[in-house]
Tab-separated table of C-alpha atoms in Angstrom:
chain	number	residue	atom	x	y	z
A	1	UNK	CA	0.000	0.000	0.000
A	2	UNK	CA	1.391	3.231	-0.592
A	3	UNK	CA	2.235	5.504	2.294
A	4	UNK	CA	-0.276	8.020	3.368
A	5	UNK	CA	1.103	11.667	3.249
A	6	UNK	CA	1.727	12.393	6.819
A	7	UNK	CA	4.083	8.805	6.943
A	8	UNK	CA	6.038	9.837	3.397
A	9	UNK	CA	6.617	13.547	5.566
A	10	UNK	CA	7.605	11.718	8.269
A	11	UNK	CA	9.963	9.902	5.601
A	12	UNK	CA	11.341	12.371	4.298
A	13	UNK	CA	12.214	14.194	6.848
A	14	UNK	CA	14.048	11.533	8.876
A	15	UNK	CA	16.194	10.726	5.224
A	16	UNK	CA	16.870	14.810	4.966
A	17	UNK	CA	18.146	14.919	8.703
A	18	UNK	CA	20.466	11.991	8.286
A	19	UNK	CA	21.663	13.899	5.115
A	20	UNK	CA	22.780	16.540	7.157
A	21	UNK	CA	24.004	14.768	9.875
A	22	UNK	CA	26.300	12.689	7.962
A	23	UNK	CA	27.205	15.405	5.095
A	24	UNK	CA	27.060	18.250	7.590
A	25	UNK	CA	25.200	21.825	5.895
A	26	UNK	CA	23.331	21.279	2.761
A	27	UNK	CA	21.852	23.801	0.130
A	28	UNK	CA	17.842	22.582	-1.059
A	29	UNK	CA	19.622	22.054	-4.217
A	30	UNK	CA	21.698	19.450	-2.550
A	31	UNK	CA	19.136	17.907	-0.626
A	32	UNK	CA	16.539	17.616	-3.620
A	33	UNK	CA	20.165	15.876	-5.600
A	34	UNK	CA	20.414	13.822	-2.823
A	35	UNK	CA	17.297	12.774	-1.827
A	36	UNK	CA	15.669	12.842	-5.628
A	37	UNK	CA	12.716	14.609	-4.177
A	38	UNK	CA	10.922	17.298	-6.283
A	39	UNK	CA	11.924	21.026	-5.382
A	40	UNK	CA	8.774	22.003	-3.561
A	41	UNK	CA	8.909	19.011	-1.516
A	42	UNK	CA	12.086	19.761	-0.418
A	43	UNK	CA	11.241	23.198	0.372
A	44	UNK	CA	8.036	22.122	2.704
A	45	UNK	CA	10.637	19.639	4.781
A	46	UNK	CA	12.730	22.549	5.042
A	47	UNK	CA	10.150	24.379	6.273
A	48	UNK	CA	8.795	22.269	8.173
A	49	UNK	CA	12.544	20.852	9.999
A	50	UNK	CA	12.902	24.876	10.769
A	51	UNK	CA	9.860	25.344	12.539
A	52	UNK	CA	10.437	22.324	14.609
A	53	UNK	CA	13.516	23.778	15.612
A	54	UNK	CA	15.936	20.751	14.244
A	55	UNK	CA	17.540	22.729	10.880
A	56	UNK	CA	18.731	26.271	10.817
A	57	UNK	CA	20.530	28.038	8.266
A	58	UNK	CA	24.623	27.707	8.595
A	59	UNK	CA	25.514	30.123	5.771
A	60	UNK	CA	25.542	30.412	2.348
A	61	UNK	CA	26.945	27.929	-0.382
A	62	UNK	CA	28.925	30.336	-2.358
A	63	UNK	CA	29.313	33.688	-3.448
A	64	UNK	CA	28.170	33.623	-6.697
A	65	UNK	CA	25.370	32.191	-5.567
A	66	UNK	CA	22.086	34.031	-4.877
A	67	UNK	CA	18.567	32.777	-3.537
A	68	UNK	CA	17.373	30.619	-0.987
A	69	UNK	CA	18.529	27.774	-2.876
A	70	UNK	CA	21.939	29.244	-1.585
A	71	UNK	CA	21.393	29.001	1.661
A	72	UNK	CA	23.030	26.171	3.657
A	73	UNK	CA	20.877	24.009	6.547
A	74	UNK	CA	22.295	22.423	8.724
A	75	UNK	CA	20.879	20.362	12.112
A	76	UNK	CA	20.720	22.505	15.129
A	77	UNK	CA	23.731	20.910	17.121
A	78	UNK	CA	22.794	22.605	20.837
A	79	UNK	CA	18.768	21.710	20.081
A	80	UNK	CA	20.073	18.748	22.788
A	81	UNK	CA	23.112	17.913	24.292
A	82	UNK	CA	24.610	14.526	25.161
A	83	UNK	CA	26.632	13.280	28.084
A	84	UNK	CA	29.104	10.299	28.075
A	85	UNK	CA	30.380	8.625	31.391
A	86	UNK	CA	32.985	5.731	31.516
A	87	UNK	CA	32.494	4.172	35.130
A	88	UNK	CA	35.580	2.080	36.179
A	89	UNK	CA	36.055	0.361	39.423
A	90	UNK	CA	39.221	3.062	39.962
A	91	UNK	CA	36.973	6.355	38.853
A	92	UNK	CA	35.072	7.933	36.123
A	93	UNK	CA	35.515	9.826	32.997
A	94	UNK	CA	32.897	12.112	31.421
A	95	UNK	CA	32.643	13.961	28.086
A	96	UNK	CA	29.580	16.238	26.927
A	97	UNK	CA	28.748	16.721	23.663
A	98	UNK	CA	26.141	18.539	21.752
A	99	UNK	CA	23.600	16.534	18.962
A	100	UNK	CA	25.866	16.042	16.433
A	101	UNK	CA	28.361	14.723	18.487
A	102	UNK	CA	30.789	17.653	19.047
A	103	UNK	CA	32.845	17.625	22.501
A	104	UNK	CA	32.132	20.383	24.293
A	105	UNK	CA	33.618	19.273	27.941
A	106	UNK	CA	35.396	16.572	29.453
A	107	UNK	CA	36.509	15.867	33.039
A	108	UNK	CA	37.826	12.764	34.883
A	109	UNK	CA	38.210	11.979	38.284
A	110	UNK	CA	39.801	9.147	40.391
A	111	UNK	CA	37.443	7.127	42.910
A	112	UNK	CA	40.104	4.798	45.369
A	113	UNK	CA	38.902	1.972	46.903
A	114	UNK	CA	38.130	2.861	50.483
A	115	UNK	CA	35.980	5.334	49.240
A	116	UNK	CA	32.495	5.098	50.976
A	117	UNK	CA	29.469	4.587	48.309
A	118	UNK	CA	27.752	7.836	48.955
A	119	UNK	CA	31.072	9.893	48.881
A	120	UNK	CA	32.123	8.338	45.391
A	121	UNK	CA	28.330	8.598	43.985
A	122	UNK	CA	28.759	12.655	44.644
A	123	UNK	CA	32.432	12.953	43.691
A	124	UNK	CA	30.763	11.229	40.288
A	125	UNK	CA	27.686	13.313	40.140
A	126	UNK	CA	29.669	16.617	40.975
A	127	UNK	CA	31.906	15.742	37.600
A	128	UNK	CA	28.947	14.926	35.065
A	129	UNK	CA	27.486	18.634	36.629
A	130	UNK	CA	30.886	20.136	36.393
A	131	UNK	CA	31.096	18.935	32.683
A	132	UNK	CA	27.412	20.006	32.222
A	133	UNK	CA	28.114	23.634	33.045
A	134	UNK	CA	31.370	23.915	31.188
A	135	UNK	CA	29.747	22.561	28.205
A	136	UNK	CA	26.705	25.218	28.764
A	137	UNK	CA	24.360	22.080	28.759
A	138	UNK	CA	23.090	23.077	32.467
A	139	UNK	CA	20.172	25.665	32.825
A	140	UNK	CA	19.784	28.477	35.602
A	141	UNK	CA	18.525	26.961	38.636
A	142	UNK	CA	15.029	27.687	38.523
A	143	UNK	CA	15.324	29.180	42.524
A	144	UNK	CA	17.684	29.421	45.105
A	145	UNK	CA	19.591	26.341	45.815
A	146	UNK	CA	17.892	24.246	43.184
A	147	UNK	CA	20.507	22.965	40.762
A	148	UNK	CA	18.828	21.702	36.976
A	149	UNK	CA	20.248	20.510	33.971
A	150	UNK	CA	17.339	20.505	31.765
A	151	UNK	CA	19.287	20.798	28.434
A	152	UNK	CA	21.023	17.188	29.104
A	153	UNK	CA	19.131	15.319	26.458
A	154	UNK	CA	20.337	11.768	26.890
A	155	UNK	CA	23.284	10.003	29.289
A	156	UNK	CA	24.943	7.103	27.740
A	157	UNK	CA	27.265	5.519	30.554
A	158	UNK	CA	29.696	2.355	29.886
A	159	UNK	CA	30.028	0.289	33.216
A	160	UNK	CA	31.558	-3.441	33.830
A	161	UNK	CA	29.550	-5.948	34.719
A	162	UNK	CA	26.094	-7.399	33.434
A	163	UNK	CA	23.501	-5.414	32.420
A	164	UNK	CA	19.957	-7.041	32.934
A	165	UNK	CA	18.395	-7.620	28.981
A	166	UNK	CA	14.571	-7.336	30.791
A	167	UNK	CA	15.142	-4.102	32.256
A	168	UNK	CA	18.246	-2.511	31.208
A	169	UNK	CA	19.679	-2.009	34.524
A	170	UNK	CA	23.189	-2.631	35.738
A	171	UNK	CA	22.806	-5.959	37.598
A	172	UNK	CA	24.534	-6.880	41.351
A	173	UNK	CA	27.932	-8.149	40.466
A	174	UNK	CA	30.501	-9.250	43.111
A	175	UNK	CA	33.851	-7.952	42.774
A	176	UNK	CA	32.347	-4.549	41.471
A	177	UNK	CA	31.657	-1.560	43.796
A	178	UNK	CA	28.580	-0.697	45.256
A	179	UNK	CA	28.344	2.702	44.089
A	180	UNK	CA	28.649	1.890	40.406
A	181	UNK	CA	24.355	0.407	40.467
A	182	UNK	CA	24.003	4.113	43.125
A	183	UNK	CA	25.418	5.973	40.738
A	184	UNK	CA	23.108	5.488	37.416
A	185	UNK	CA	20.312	5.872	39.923
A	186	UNK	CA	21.241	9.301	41.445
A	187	UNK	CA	22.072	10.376	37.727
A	188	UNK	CA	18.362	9.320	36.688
A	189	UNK	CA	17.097	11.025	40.297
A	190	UNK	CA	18.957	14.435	39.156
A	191	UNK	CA	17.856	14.126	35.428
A	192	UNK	CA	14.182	13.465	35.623
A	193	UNK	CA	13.773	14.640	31.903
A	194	UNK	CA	16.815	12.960	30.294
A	195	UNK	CA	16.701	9.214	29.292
A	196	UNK	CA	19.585	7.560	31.350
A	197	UNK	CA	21.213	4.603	29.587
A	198	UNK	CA	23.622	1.671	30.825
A	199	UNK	CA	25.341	-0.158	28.698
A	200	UNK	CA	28.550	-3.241	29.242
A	201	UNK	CA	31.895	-1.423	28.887
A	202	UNK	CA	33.384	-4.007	26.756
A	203	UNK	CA	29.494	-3.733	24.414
A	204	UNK	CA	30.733	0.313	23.673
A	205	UNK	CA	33.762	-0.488	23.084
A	206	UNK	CA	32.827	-2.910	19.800
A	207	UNK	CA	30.224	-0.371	19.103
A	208	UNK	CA	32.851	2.276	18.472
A	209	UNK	CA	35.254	0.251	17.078
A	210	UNK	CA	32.856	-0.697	14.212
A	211	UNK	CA	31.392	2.546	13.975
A	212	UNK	CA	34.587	4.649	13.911
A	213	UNK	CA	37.711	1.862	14.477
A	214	UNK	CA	39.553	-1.679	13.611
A	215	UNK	CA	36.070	-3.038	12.499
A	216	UNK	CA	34.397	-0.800	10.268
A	217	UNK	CA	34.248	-2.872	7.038
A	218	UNK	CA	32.656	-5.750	9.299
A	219	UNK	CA	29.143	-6.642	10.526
A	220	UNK	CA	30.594	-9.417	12.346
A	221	UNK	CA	33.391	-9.781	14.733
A	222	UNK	CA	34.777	-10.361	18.162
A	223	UNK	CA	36.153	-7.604	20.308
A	224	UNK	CA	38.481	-9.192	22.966
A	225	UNK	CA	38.793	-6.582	25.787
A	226	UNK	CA	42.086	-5.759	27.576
A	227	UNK	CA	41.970	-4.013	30.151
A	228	UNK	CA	42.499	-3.380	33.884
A	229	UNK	CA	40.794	-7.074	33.727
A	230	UNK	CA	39.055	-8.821	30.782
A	231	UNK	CA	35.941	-9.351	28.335
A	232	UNK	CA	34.785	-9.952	24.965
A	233	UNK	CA	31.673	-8.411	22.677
A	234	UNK	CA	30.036	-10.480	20.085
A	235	UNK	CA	28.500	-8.779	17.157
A	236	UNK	CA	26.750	-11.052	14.366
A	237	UNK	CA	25.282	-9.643	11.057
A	238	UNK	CA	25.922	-6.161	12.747
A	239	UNK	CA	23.595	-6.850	16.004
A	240	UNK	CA	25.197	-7.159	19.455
A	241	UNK	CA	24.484	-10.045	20.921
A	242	UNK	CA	23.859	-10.216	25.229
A	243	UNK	CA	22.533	-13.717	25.748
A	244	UNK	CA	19.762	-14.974	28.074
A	245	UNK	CA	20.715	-13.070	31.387
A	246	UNK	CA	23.294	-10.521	29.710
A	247	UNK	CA	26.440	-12.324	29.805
A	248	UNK	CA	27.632	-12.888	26.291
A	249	UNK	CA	31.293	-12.141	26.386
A	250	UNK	CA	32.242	-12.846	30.268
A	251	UNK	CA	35.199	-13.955	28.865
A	252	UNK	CA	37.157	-13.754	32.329
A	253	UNK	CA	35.389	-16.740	33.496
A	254	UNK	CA	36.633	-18.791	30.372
A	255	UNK	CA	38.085	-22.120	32.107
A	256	UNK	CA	41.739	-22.635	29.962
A	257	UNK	CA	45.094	-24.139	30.646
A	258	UNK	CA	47.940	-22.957	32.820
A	259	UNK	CA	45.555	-20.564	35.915
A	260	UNK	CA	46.580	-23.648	38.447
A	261	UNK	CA	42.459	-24.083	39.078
A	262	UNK	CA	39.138	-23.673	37.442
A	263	UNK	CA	36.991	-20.111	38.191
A	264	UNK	CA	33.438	-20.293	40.229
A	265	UNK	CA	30.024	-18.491	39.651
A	266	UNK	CA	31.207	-15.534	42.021
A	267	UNK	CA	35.225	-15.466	41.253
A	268	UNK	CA	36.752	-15.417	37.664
A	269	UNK	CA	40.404	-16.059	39.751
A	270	UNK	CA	41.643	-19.184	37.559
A	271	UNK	CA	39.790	-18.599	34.525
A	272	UNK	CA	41.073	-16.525	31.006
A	273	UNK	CA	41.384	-13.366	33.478
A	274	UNK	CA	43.842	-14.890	35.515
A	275	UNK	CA	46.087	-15.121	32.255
A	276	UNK	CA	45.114	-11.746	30.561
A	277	UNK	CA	43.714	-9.118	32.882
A	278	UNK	CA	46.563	-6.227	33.725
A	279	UNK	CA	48.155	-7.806	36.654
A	280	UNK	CA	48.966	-11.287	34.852
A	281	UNK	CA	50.722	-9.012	31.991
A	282	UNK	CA	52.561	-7.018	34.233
A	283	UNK	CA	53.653	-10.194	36.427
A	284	UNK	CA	53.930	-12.039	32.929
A	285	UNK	CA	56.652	-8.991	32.000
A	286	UNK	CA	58.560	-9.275	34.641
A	287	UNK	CA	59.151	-13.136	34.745
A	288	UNK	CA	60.478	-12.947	30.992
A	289	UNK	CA	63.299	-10.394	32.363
A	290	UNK	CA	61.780	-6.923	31.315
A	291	UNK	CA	61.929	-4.110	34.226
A	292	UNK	CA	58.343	-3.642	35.438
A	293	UNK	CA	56.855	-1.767	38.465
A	294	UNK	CA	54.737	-3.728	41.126
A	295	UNK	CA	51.912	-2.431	40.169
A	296	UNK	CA	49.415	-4.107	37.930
A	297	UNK	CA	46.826	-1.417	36.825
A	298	UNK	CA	45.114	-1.257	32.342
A	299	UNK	CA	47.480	1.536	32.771
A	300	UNK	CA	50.668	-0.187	34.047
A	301	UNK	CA	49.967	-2.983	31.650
A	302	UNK	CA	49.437	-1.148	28.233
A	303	UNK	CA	52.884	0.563	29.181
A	304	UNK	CA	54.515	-2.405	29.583
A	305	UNK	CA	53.333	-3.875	26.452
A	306	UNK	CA	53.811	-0.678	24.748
A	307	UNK	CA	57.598	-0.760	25.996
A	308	UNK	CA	57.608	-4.135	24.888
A	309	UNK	CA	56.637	-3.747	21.143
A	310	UNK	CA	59.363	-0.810	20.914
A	311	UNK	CA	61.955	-3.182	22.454
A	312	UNK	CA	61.041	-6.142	20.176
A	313	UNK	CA	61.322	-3.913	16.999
A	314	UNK	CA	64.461	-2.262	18.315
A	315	UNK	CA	68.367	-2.692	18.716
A	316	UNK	CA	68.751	-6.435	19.287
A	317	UNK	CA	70.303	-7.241	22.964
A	318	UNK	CA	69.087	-8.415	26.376
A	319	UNK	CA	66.417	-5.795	26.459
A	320	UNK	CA	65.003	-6.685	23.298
A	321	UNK	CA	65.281	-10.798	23.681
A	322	UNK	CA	63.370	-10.362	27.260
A	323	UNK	CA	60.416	-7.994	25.630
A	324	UNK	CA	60.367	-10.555	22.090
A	325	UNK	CA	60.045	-13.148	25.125
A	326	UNK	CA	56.901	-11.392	26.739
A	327	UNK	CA	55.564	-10.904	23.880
A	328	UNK	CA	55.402	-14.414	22.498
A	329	UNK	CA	54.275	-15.639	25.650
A	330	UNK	CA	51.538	-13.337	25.945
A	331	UNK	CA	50.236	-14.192	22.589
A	332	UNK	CA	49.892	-17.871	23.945
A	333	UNK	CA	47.796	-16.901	26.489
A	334	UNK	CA	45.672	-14.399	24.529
A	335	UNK	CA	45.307	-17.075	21.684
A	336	UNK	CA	43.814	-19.332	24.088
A	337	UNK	CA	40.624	-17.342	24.429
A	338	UNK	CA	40.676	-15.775	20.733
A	339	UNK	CA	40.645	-19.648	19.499
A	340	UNK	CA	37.861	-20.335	21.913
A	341	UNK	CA	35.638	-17.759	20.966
A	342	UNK	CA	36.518	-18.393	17.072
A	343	UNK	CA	35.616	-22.335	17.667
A	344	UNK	CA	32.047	-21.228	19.012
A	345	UNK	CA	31.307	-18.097	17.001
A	346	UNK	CA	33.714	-18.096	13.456
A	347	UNK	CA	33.214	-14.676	13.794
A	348	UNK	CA	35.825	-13.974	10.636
A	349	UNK	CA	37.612	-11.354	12.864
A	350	UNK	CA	38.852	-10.724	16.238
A	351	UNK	CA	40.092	-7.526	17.650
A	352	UNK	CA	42.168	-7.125	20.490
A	353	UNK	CA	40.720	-3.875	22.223
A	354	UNK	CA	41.064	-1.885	25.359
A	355	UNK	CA	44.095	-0.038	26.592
A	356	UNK	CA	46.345	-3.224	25.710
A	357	UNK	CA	45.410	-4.239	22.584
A	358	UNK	CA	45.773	-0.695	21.157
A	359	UNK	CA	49.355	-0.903	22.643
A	360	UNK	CA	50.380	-4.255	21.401
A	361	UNK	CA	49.388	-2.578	17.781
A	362	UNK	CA	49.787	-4.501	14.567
A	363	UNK	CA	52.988	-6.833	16.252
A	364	UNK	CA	51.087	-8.392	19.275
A	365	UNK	CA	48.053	-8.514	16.579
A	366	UNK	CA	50.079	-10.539	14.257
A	367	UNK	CA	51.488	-13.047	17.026
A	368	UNK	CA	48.129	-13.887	18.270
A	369	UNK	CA	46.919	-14.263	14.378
A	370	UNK	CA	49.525	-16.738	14.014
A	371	UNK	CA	48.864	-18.942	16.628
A	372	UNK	CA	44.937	-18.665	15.749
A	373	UNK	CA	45.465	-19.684	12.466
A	374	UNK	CA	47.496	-22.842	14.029
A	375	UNK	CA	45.086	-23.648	16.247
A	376	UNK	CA	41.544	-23.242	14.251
A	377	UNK	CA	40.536	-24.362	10.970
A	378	UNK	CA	38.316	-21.509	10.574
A	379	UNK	CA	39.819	-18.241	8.765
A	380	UNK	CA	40.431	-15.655	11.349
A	381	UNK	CA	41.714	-11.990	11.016
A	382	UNK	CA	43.499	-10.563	14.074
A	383	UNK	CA	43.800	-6.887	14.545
A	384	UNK	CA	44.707	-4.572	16.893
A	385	UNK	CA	41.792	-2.066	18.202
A	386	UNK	CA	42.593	1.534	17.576
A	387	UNK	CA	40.615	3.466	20.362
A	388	UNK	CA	41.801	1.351	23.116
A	389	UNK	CA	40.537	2.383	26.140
A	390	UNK	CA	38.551	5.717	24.957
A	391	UNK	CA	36.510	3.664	23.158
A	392	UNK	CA	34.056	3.000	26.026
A	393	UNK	CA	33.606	6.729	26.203
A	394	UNK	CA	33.255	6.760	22.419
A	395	UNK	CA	30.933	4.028	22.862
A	396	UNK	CA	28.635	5.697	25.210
A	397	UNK	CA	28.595	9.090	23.483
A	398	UNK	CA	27.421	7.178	20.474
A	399	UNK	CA	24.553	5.032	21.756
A	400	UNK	CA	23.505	8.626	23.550
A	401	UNK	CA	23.702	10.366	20.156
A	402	UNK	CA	21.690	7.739	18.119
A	403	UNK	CA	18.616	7.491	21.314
A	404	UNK	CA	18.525	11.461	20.918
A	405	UNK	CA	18.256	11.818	17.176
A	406	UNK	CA	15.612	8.539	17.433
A	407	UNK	CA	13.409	10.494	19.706
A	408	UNK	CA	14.220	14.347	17.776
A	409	UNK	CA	13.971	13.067	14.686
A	410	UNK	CA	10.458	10.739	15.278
A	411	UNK	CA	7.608	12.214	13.430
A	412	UNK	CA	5.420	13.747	15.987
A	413	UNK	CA	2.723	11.805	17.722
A	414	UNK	CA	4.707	8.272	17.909
């Protein structure tokens, strides 16, 4: 049946504002080329995107140029803004952006262990407002000692652990602190009007990477994350994929080889993460002979590795045998749960992600590939992840930019 008018409007409109989104201004000449609309259609969307407050004019196209087929319209980029939070068990990072995207603010701060609950849920909550105001996405308190920040649109945070597929919420996880599950409910408490959003770290991190990193010319892949401890995201025909209770990719409880003991339902301690999270690398490093600190933090370990790769591809000698060492050995253990994953899932490609895979780069990549490829008979491309551990953050800003534009960009009435 063909659509009725007000459903080919709403149409149109939806396939102009992507235009502009993705090409950035556009003259009605462009858009009618673009969309192969007729002109006066064109010019009632216009119309029509303007009065809703979504398209404004951004200039002209050119000098010579004359008219209001001239003019350029582009998507009003502070009709909404956008925050982005990356909650790790050591602190949180925010960023604010406005609709299209566009990083306005950004702000970190650290959260140490013996923090209490409610202290770390308002050192958190003070940064996203901090952020907020910077990024002039926080209105005037509407009185006296009433904060608001009516002009956040949508918050997209990126937290470990399982996320419940029924409701969406961040689900009880031992090992994990308390105020992580506090903190996306004081955020929702103190933005009644925004839409709130929690999403698995290692889930943002494969969204961004496809979107904008290693995996862009693939709808299906693995992204192995390594980190300050471990996961994995599965993405088939371009869909992430969270199983039955949300816990596709808990990758850390992976029973394999050479832990000493087998992990349980509350402790992933002698599964995969015993063997790849950030304090096996670092203690990994040192027992090959390289110089490491004690400490075993994504940071610690991504430097190490990092150190490692320069070493291997440097001046042969005692430094560079110990880090060529490391690095072989540490490509056994991380081919143990790429091969696993590829004997389940033939995903075609795995990508080694997080704050260690983007330091490994294309020479930890390529050792791992090898010893896939010896160990599967399924063809399997390793690569190294290019946003390490921004990604998340990435991640979250873009599953916050693409609920926004859904709900701006609906036809009105849905």
């Amino acid at each position: 049946m063909p659509a009725s008018p007000s459903t080919a409007r709403a149409i149109n409109d939806r396939l102009a504002l992507r235009l502009l989104q993705q090409e950035g201004p556009l003259t009605a000449g462009q858009l009618k080329q673009l969309t192969g609309l007729s002109r006066p259609t064109v010019a009632d969307l216009v119309e029509r995107l303007s009065a809703a407050g979504l398209i404004e004019v951004a200039g002209e196209a050119g000098e010579q140029r004359r008219g209001p087929n001239a003019k350029l319209y582009g998507i009003v980029a502070g009709r909404a803004y956008l925050a982005a939070l990356d909650v790790r068990t050591e602190g949180v990072s925010v960023i604010v952006s406005d609709l299209l995207g566009r990083v306005l603010a950004e702000a970190s701060v650290p959260i140490g262990d013996d923090t209490g609950t409610g202290p770390a849920v308002d050192q958190a909550v003070a940064l996203v407002e901090r952020a907020a105001k910077e990024a002039g996405a926080m209105e005037a308190p509407p009185r006296e000692g009433v904060r608001a920040w009516g002009r956040l649109h949508t918050v997209g945070i990126g937290a470990p652990g399982l996320i419940d597929p029924a409701t969406g919420e961040l689900r009880d996880s031992s090992g994990l602190p308390a105020w992580h599950r506090r903190l996306v409910a004081a955020l929702q408490e103190r933005l009644p009007q925004a839409r709130v959003i929690v999403e698995n770290e290692t889930n943002l991190a494969a969204l961004a990477e496809q979107r904008e990193g290693a995996a862009r010319d693939r709808d299906t892949f693995v992204l192995l994350w390594l980190g300050q401890g471990t996961g994995a995201a599965v993405v088939l025909n371009g869909s992430l994929r969270r199983g039955a209770s949300g816990g596709t990719g808990e990758i850390g409880f992976l029973p394999v080889p050479g832990t000493g003991g087998l992990p349980s339902a509350t402790d992933c301690a002698g599964g995969f993460h015993s063997l790849a999270a950030a304090g096996a690398i670092v203690a990994l490093a040192g027992e090959c002979g390289m110089r490491v600190r004690a400490e075993g933090g994504g940071a610690e370990a991504a430097e190490v590795v990092r150190g490692a790769v320069a070493l291997a591809a440097g001046t042969p000698g005692a430094d560079a045998d110990a880090a060529a060492r490391f690095l072989d050995a540490l490509a056994d253990r991380l081919a143990l749960g790429a091969a696993s994953v590829v004997a389940v899932l033939d995903p075609g490609c795995v990508v080694l992600g997080g704050e260690v895979g983007q330091a490994g780069g294309e020479m930890l990549a390529g050792l791992v590939d090898g010893r896939v490829r010896r160990m599967s008979p399924l063809a399997t491309e390793v690569r190294a992840g290019v946003l390490g551990g921004g990604a998340v953050l990435r991640g979250a800003l873009l599953t916050a930019r693409d609920r926004a534009q859904d709900e701006l960009f609906a036809p009105p009435g849905r």
